[in-house]
């Protein structure tokens, strides 16, 4: 069985909400594209999560899954570097969710802020369901199934990573305490050889007595290097540093996604629900049309009225797209009424269209060859399942279900 380097492994998911927009591109997607070169990445479509709120009308989900995956590919998520798959095609997510549900106190789920918030926000829906309460636990299963050390998410999802950590800790505490754990751990230390054993002991002491996270990290790195101990011993020693049992499910850390600076057409956050967005793959005419009709500084009624860029959402977009010279031109021209608003918008339209060109090109290839997308998802699914099965095998064993 292969040993997993959790700190190198990243997992993130998105609910299929349909076509993505430039806010997603400048926030989440560019981040994913960057991460895929630095980590082992798993990106998946959380279609079961979509069902928790759309169970009454799932008809749009399939098309949304499709559109979203093509958007990912268009944005540059590379199937050669990242594993891309659909959650419902890896049923192991459901099994782990079920197993974890056995140890999850109801109160933990009820007190997660998104639970009540979303129920209030989506008043028209009946979300007093079992599935919706379990939303964060399903997310925990998504993460723990791959033993991902880092989870890129927006600020709104941090509480879900936090409960994942609590679940992992509880799981390890309950099931990582095999009989004779301490003796096994002590025996494992000896197997590392004198020098390493001594180092491990002193780091463990430093961590336990002084809470030094540096010591914790060095100790983990030391264990990672060990060639002559088994996977089981390694997990025991990971857990033993902290005084607990074996680490079967490592605790993940949230990796906060940098906030997108891309404002919506009205200056608010770009969002589908505000209908103030420009699609990731919107065509040229429609981009131009949307920008041309964007609100500007409301004080600037006539062409001869001077304006204030800080009060204008167009300026917010210039800050994302334009170079210094253009920005200076906007600021001066606006404040002196030297340029008109349509004039001001022209370089912006060009910049957006230019940015989208390679996205359109990549997307076209996939739209012309849907089979290409199927096979990427098929391969992703196989790879994801292999990783998932390794974890589940250990989880089943730990929970006393290791029989065949
Ligand atoms: N709940 C996340 C969202 O709405 C999507 C998601 C599901 C997810 N499972 C995940 C994100 C696992 C990160 C890791 O954005
Ligand atoms: Fe906005 Fe540009 Fe018009 Fe000034 S000139 S109000 S920044 S669109």
CSV table of C-alpha atoms and ligand atoms in Angstrom, one decimal, residues 295-298 300 307-315 318 330-331 333-335 339-342 344-345, ligand 2:
chain,number,residue,atom,x,y,z
A,295,UNK,CA,-23.4,52.0,-14.4
A,296,UNK,CA,-20.8,54.7,-13.9
A,297,UNK,CA,-20.3,57.4,-11.3
A,298,UNK,CA,-24.0,58.5,-10.9
A,300,UNK,CA,-21.5,62.2,-13.9
A,307,UNK,CA,-16.4,62.2,-12.4
A,308,UNK,CA,-14.8,60.3,-9.5
A,309,UNK,CA,-13.4,56.8,-10.4
A,310,UNK,CA,-13.7,55.6,-6.8
A,311,UNK,CA,-17.4,55.9,-7.2
A,312,UNK,CA,-17.5,54.0,-10.4
A,313,UNK,CA,-17.6,50.2,-10.9
A,314,UNK,CA,-15.8,50.6,-14.2
A,315,UNK,CA,-12.7,51.8,-12.3
A,318,UNK,CA,-9.7,48.8,-14.7
A,330,UNK,CA,-8.8,56.9,-16.6
A,331,UNK,CA,-8.2,58.8,-13.4
A,333,UNK,CA,-9.6,61.9,-17.9
A,334,UNK,CA,-12.5,61.1,-15.6
A,335,UNK,CA,-11.8,63.8,-13.0
A,339,UNK,CA,-12.7,61.5,-21.6
A,340,UNK,CA,-16.2,60.2,-21.9
A,341,UNK,CA,-17.4,57.0,-20.2
A,342,UNK,CA,-17.7,55.0,-23.4
A,344,UNK,CA,-13.1,54.9,-20.8
A,345,UNK,CA,-14.7,51.5,-21.2
B,2,LIG,FE1,-16.4,55.7,-14.6
B,2,LIG,FE2,-14.6,55.9,-16.5
B,2,LIG,FE3,-16.9,57.3,-16.6
B,2,LIG,FE4,-15.1,57.9,-14.8
B,2,LIG,S1,-14.9,58.1,-17.0
B,2,LIG,S2,-17.3,57.7,-14.4
B,2,LIG,S3,-14.2,55.9,-14.3
B,2,LIG,S4,-16.6,55.1,-16.7
